[in-house]
Each structure stands twice: as C-alpha cells, then as structure tokens.
Coordinates of C-alpha atoms and ligand atoms in Angstrom, one line a residue:
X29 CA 8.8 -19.9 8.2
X30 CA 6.2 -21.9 6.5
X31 CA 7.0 -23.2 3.4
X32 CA 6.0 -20.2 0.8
X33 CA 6.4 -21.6 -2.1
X34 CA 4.5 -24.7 -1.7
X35 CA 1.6 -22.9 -0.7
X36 CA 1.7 -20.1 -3.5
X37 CA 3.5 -22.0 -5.9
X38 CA 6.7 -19.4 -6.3
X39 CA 8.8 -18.4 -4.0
X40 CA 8.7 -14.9 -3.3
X41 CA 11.9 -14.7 -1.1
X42 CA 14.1 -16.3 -3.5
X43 CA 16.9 -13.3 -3.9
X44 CA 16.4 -13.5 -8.0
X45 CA 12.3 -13.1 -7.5
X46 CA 13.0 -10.2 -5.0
X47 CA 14.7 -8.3 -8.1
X48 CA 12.5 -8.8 -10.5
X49 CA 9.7 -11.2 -9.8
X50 CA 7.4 -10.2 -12.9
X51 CA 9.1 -13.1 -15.4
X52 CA 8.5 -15.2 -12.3
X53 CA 5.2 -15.0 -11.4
X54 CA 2.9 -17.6 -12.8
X55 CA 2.0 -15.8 -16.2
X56 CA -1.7 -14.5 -17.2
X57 CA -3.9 -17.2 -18.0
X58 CA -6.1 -19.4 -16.8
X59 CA -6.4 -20.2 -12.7
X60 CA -3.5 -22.3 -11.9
X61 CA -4.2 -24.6 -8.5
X62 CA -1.5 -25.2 -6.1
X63 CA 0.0 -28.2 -3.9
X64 CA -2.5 -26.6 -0.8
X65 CA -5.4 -25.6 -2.9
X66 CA -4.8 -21.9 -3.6
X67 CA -6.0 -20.7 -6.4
X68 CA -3.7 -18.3 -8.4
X69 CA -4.4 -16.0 -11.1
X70 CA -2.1 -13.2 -12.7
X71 CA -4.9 -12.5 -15.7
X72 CA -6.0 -8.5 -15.5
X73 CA -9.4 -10.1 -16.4
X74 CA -9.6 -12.4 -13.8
X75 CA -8.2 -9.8 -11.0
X76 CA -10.6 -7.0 -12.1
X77 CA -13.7 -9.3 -12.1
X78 CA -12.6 -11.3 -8.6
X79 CA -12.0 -7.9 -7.1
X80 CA -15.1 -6.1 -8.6
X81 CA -17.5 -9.4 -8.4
X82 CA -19.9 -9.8 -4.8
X83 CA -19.1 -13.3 -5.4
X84 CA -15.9 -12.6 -3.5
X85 CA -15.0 -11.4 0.0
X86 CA -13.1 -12.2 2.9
X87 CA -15.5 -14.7 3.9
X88 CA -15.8 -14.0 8.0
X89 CA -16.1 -10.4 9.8
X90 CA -12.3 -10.3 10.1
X91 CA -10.7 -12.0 7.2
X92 CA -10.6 -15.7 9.0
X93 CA -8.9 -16.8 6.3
X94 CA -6.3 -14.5 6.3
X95 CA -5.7 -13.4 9.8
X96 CA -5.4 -15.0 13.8
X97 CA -5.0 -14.0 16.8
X98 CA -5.3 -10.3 18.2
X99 CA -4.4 -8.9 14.8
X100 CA -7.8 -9.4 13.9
X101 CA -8.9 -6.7 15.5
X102 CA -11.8 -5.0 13.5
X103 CA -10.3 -3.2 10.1
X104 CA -12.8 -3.0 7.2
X105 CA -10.0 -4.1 4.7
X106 CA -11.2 -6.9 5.5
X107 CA -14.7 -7.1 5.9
X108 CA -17.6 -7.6 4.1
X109 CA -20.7 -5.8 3.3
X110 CA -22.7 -5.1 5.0
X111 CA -20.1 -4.1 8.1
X112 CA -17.3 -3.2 5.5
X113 CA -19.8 -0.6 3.9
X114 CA -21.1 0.8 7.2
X115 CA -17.4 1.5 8.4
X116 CA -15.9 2.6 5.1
X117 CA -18.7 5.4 4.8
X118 CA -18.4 6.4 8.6
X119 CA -14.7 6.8 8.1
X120 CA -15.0 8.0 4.5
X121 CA -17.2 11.1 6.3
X122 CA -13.8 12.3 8.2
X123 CA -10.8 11.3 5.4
X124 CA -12.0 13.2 2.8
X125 CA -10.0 14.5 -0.8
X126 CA -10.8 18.0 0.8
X127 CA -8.3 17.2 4.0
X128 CA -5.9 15.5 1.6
X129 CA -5.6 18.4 -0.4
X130 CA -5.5 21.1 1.9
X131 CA -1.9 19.0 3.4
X132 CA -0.6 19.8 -0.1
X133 CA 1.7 22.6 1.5
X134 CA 2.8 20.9 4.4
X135 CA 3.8 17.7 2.4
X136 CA 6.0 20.2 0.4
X137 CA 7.5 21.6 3.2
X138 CA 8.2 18.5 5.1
X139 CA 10.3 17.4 1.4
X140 CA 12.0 20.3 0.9
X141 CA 13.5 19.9 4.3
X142 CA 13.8 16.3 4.1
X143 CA 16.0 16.8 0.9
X144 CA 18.0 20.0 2.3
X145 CA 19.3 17.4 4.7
X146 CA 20.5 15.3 1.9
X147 CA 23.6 15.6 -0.2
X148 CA 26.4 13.5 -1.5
X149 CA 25.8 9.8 -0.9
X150 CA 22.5 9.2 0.6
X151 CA 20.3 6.4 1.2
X152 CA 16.6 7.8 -0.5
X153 CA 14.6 5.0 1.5
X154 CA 16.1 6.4 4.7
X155 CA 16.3 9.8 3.7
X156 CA 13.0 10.5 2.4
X157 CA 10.4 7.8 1.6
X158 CA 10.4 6.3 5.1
X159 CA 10.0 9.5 6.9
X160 CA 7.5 11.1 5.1
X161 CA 4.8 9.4 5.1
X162 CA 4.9 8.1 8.8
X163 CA 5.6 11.7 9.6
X164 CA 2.8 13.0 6.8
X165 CA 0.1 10.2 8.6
X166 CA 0.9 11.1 12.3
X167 CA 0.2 14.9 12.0
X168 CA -2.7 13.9 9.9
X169 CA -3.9 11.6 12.8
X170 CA -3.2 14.3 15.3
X171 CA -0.2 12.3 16.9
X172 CA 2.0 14.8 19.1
X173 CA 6.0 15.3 17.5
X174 CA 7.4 14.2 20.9
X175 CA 5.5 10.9 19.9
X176 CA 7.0 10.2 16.6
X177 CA 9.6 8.4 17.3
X178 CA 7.4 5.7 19.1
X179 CA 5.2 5.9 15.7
X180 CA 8.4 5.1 13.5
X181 CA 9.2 2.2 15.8
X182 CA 5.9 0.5 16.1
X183 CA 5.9 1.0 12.0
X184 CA 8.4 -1.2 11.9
X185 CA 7.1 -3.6 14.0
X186 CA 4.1 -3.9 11.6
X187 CA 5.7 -3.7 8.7
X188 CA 4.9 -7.3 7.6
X189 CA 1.3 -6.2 8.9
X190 CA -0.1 -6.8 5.6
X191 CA 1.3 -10.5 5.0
X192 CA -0.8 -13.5 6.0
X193 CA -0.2 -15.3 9.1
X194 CA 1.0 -18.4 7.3
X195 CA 3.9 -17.1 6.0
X196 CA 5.3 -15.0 9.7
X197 CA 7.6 -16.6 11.7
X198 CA 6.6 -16.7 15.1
X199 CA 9.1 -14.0 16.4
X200 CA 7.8 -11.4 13.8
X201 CA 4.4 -12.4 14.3
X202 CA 4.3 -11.7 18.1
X203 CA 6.4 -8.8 17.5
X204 CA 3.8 -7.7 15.5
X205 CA 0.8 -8.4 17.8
X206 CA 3.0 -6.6 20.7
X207 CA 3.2 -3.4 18.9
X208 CA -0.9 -3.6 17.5
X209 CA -1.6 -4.1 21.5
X210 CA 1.0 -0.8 22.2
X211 CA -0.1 1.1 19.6
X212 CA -4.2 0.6 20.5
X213 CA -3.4 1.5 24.0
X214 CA -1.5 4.8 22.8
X215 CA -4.8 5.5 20.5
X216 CA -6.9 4.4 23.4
X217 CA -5.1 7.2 25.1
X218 CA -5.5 9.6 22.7
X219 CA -8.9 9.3 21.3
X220 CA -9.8 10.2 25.3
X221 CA -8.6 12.9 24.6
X222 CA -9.3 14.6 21.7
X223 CA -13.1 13.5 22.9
X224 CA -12.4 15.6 25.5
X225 CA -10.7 18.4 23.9
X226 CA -11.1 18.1 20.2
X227 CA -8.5 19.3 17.5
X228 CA -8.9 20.0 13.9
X229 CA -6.9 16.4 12.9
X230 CA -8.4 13.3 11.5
X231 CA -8.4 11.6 15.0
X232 CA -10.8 14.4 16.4
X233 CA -13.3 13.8 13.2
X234 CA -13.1 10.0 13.7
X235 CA -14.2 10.3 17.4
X236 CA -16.8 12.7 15.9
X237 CA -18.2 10.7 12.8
X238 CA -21.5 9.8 12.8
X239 CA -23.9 8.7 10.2
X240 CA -27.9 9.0 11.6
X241 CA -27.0 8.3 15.0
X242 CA -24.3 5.6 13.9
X243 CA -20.8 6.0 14.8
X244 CA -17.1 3.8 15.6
X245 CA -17.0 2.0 18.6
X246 CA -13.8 2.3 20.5
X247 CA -12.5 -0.8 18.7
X248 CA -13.5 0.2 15.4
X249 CA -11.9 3.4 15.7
X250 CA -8.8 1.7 17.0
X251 CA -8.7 -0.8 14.5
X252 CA -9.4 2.0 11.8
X253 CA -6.0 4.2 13.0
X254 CA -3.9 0.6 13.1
X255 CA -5.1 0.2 9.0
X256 CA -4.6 3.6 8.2
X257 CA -0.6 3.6 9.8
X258 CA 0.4 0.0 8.6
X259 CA -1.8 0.7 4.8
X260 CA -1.0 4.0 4.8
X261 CA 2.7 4.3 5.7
X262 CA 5.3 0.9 4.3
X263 CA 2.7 1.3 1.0
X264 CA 4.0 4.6 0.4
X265 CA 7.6 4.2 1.3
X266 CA 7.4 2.0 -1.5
X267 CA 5.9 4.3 -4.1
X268 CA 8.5 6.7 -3.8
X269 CA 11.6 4.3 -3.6
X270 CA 10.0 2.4 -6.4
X271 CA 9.1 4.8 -8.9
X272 CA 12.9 7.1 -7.9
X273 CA 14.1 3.4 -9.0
X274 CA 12.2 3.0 -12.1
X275 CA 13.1 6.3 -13.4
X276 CA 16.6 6.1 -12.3
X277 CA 17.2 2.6 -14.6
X278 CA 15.4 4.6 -17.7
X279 CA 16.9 7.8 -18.0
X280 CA 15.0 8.6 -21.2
X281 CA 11.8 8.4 -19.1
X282 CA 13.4 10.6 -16.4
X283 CA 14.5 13.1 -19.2
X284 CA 10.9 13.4 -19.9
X285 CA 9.9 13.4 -16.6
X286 CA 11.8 16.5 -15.7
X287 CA 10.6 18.2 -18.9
X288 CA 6.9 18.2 -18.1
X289 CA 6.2 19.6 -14.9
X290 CA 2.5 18.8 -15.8
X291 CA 2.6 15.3 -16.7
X292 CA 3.8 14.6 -12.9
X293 CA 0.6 13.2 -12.0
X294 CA 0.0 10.7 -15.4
X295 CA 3.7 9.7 -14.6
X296 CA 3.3 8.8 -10.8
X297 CA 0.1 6.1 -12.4
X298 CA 2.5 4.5 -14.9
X299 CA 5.3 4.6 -12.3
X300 CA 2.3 2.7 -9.9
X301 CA 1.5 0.5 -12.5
X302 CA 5.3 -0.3 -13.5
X303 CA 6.4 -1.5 -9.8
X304 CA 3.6 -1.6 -7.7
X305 CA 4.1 -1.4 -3.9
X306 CA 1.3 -3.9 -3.2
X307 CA 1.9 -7.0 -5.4
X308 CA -0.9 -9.2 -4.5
X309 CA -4.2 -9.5 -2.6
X310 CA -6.5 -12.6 -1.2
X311 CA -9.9 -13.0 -1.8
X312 CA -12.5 -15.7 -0.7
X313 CA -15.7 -17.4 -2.9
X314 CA -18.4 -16.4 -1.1
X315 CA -20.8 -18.8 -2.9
X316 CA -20.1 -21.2 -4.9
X317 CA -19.6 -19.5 -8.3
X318 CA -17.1 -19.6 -11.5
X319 CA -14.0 -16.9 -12.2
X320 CA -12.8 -17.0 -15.7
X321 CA -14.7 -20.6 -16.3
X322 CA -13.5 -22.5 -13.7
X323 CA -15.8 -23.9 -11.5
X324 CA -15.1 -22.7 -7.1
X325 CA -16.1 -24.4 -4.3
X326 CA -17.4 -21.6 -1.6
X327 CA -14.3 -21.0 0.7
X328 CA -11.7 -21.4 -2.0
X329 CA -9.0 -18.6 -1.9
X330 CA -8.0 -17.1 -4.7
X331 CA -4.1 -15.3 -4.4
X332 CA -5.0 -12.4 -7.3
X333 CA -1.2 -11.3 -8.7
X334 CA -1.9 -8.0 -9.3
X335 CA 0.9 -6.7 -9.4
X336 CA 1.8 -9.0 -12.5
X337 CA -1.5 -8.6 -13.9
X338 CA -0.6 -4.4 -15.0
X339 CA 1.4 -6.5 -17.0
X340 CA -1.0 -8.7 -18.7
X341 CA -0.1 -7.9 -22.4
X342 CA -3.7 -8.7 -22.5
X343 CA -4.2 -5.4 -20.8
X344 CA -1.4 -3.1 -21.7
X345 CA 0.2 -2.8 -25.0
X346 CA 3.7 -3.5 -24.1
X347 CA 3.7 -4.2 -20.8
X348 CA 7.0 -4.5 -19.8
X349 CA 8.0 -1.2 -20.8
X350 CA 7.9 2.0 -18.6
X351 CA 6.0 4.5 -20.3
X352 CA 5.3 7.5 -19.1
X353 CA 3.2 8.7 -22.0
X354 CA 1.2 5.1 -21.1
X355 CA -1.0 7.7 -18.7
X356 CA -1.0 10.8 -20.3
X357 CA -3.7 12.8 -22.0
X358 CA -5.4 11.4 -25.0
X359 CA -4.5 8.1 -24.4
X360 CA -6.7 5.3 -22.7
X361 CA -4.5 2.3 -21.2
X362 CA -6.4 0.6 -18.8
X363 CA -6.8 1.2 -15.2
X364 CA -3.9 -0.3 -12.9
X365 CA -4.8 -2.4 -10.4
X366 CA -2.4 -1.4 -8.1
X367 CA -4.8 0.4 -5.8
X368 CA -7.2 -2.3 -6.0
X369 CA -11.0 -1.8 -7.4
X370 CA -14.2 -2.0 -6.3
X371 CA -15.0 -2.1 -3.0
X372 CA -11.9 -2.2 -1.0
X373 CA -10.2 0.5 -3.7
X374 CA -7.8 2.4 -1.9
X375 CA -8.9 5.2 0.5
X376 CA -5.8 6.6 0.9
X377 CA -5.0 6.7 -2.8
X378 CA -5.3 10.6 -2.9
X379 CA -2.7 11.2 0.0
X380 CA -0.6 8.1 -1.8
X381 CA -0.7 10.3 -5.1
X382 CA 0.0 13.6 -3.4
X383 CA 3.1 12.2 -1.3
X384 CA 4.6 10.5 -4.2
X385 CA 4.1 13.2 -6.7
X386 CA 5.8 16.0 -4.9
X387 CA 8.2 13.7 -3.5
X388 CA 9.3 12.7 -7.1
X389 CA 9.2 15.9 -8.9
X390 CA 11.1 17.4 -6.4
X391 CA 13.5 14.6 -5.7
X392 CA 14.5 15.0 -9.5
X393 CA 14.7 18.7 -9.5
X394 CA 18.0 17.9 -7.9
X395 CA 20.8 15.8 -10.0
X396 CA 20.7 12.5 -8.7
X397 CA 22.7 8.8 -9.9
X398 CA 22.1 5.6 -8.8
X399 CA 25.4 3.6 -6.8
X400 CA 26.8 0.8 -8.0
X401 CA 26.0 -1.3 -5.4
X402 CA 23.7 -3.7 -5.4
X403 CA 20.1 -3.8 -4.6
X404 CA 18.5 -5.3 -1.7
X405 CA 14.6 -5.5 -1.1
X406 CA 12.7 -6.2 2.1
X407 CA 11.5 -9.6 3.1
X408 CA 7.6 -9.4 2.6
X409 CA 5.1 -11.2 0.2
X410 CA 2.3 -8.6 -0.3
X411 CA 4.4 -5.3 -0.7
X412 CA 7.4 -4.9 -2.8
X413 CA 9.6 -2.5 -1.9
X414 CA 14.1 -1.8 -1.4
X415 CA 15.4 -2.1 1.8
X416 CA 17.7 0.6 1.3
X417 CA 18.1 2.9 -2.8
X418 CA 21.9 4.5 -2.4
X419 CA 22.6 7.4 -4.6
X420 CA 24.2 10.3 -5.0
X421 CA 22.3 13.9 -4.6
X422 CA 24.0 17.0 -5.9
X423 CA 22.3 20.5 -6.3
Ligands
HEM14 C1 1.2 4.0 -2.9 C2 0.6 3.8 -1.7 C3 -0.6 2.9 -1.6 C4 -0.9 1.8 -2.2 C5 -0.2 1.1 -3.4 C6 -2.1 1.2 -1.7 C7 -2.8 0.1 -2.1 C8 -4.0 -0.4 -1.6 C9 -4.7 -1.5 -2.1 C10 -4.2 -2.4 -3.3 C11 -5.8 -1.6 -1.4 C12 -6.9 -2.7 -1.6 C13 -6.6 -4.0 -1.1 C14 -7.6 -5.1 -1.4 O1 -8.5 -4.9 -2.1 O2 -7.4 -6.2 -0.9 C15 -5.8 -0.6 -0.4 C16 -6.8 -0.4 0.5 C17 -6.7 0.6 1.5 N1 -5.8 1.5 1.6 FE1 -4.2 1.9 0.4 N2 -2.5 2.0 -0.6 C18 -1.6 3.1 -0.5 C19 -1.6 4.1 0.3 C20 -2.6 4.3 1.3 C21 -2.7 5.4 2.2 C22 -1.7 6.6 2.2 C23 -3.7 5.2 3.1 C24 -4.2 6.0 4.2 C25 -3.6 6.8 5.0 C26 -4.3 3.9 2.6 C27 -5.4 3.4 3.2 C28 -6.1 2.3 2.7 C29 -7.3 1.8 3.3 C30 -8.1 2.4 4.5 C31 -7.7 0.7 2.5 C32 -8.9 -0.2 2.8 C33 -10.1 0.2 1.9 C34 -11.3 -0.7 2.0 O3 -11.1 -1.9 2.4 O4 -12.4 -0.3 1.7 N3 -3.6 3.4 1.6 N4 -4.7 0.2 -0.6

C-alpha cells in the first residue's frame, strides 16, 4: 500500500485513528501542505467555500486526479460542469424525493423483518445496516431477488470504490475493476431489457430520461447505476452502525431519543454530523485562485476533512458533544457537511435520511446493550464505518 500518511499527512489506518480520528486529524485552521504537495484543510470555512466555490472541480471529465484505469468509467461525482450538470439533471428527472418517499413502507417492512430475525447477541452491521440498503437500492433499481446475492458480493468488492487509487493495493484495486466490469455487463443486461419491457423501477426511468431530446448513453447510464450502488449502499451501512454507536456510548442522548418520536429526523442530522460516514473529499483548483488566503497553483489538490470540519468549534458550539437538541426546532447550528454542498451535494441524501431514520427509531424501540468487546472499523480512507457493532437485542 502506498505510503498514506506521507501523502496526507496522518495516517488513517493507524488502529488508534480508526477509533477516533477527530483529535487526530490536522485541526481547523489554516491550509497545511504536505511532504507530496496536498493541500489539507479541516476549517468548516475553508470546506464550505472549496466545495461551494467554481474555482474548484475535479479538474478532467473523469476525476484524473483521482481515478485510473477502467474505474473511470463516466460517474458525474466526478465531473464538471458543464457534463456534471447535464447528467445530474437527466438523472435527477428519474430519482426524485417523490420515489424516495413513496419506498417509505417497504423500508419499514424490510426492518421490521430484518430485526424479527435478531435476538440475543447479534452483530447490527451484519444484521441490519448491511442488508438494507443493498437490498433497499436493488429493488429500487429494479434488480431481480434471485440476483441479490451477486449484488451483495460485487458490493463488497467495491467497497473501497470511493478511495483513491493511490492508496489501493493492487489486489483490491483489480478486484475492484473486476467487479465494475461484472457488474456493467449485468446492467448492460438489464437495461436491454427493461428498454424492451419497461417496469415501474428507477432502471426503467433511467433508460427513459430525457431532457429536449437529450438522454444517457449506455455508458452513462451504466456508470450512473455503478455510483448509485457503491455511493448509495457502504455510505449508508455506515449511517446506521454509526449513529446505533453514537447513541449506544451516550445513553442520556438515547433516553431522549426514544422519548421523542418526532425529533427522529433532527437526531438522525446531529447523529450525521457527530460520525459522519464520509470523512473526506478531494477537490482540484481549476484556475489559479486563493482558499482561505493562500495563494493555489491551478491543479493543486486540496484533501477537504470534512468530517472533522462539523467539528470546527468555529462552526459548532461545542463540537465534540453529541447533541441531539444541536438539530432540533428553534435552533440554528450550522449545516453539516457530511452530505457535501453545492454542486455534488448528495442525491441520495433523502433515501440516506429515510433508511437511517426508520432503521434507528425502530432499532431502539427494542432494548439493546453494547458488548464488551472491542471495536473494529473497516480499512478505508474516505468512509468511516465498524466492521462489525456486537450487542445484545431483547424485546
Ligand atoms: C448516509 C448516507 C450517505 C452519505 C453520508 C452520502 C454522502 C455523500 C457526499 C459527501 C457526497 C458529495 C461528495 C463530494 O462532493 O465530493 C455525495 C454525493 C452523492 N451521493 Fe451520497 N451519501 C449517502 C447516501 C447516498 C445514497 C443512498 C445515494 C443513492 C442511492 C447516494 C448517491 C449520491 C450521488 C449520486 C452523489 C453524486 C452527486 C453529484 O456529484 O452531483 N448517496 N454523497
């Protein structure tokens, strides 16, 4: 593996950072340079403005920077206007709120039974916030049941998909390019036919969008169902394992939680901004330009710690403290990053909310306790998340 904390300047697979890397991020302020040339910035300011500002971009169609080989097949997370904004509204046509909303019962169904299977000691990553959103994502996509399985394992496979190149080793890497090239010809497969024979899933109104007379290519549409697995499903998992941890170590919190039925959506944004599934993102100068002051070069690459900056005291009154009041009515704490902003801000952010809101509230309508033993998170740079949460579940 490349050397990851020369180039960022931590190391984010030290054991201690992996259990709690906010003290050990570099702390807000202003850009730090490292050993390669990175830029680094954990200031809320900074993030907000690089991720808001046209200034700053991926720099190249397909994220050059960022990405090789056939991963780079088209996905407008990484684009550009003016191809990011001609994709993002074609696809934005045929993932709406409305279809998000209208899953609302099936998402409760598919927890209840996810939890009716669980009792006595159980591992909640594998119990329920792995399966549900892979399974919540492939019926949303249209995939057959009988193909879910083959879903769950090229998952896995891309479950780094998120992490730069640099930092793979090659196994993983062409692990990770076998299972884009499976999964595109499965899609390839399947677009055919819901062209054919269309169906009322998300597949069917991607193969149908179009925008006066505009509309996905093939690879654009495959490309588009490869983002919305790998940003859509390990991002989740990690919302739910998260935020069961989070209120699991702060019982006071969870006492609240379970009294106010209502305040399940403010608590799922402080919960979001407290432990953040997606820690970091990259983002290129596009011209030469200034954040915070400092002068950039075009091409420099600024890592933006995002995750540490919902922490920037500069930000949030007390920062380090889980609040779940931080979100609620009345009160006006500043937007999280943890979705992004701008341009690239989540798409999937209403599904993300949905998934982890029932799968919280009624997680905790059961009496659950944390084991004793100890934590273990997943080896990955960009998302944060445990690679298994033991408890114990009682009615
Ligand atoms: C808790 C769960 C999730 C988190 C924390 C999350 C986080 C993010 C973040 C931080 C970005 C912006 C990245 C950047 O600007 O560099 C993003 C973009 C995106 N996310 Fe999510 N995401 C989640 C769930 C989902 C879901 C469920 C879907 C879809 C099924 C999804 C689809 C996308 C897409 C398509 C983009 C690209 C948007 C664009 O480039 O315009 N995400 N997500």
């Amino acid at each position: 593996m490349a050397d990851a904390a020369g180039i960022l300047g931590f190391d984010p697979f030290d054991p201690a950072f992996r259990s709690d890397p906010y003290p050990r991020y570099p702390a807000p302020g202003p850009l730090l340079r490292t050993p390669v040339g990175l830029w680094v910035t954990s200031s809320y300011a900074l993030c907000e403005r690089a991720l808001r500002d046209p200034a700053f971009g991926h720099g190249g169609a397909d994220g050059e920077s960022w990405r090789s080989g056939p991963a780079r097949r088209r996905s407008f997370l990484t684009m550009d206007p003016p191809d990011h904004t001609r994709l993002r509204r074609l696809v934005s046509k045929a993932f709406t709120p409305r279809l998000v909303e209208r899953l609302r019962p099936r998402v409760t169904a598919l927890v209840d039974d996810l939890l009716a299977a669980a009792h006595g000691s159980t591992d909640l990553i594998a119990a329920l916030a792995y399966p549900l959103p892979v399974v919540v994502i492939s019926e949303l996509l249209g995939v057959p049941p009988e193909d879910h399985e083959r879903f769950k394992a090229w998952s896995d496979a891309l479950a780094r998909g998120l992490d730069p190149d640099f930092l793979l080793p090659a196994d993983e890497l062409a692990r990770r390019d076998e299972a884009r090239a499976e999964f595109a010809a499965y899609f390839r497969e399947l677009a055919a036919r819901r062209r054919a024979e269309p169906r009322d899933d998300l597949l069917s109104a991607l193969v149908a969008v179009s925008d006066g007379g505009d509309a996905l290519s093939e690879e654009e549409l495959l490309g588009t169902c490869i983002l919305l697995l790998v940003a859509g499903h390990e991002t989740t998992v990690n919302l739910i394992g998260n935020g069961a941890l989070a209120l699991l170590r702060n019982p006071d919190q969870l006492a609240r939680f379970r009294a106010r039925p209502d305040g399940v959506a403010a608590a799922v944004e402080e919960l979001l901004r407290y432990d953040p599934p997606v820690q970091l993102t990259l983002r290129t100068a596009l011209t030469d330009t200034d954040l915070g002051g400092t002068p950039l070069r075009r091409g420099s690459l600024v890592l933006l710690l995002t995750g540490r900056a919902n922490r920037d005291p500069a930000a949030f009154a007390d920062p380090d403290r889980l609040d779940l009041a931080r979100y609620a009515d009345g009160t006006h704490a500043a937007r999280h990053l943890s979705f992004g902003q701008g341009i690239h801000y989540c798409l999937g952010a209403p599904l993300a909310r949905l998934e982890g809101q029932v799968a919280l509230a009624k997680l905790f309508e059961r009496d659950v306790r944390l084991s004793p033993e100890p934590l273990t998170y997943r080896d990955n740079l960009v998302l944060r998340g445990l690679s298994s949460l033991p408890v114990t579940l009682d009615d």
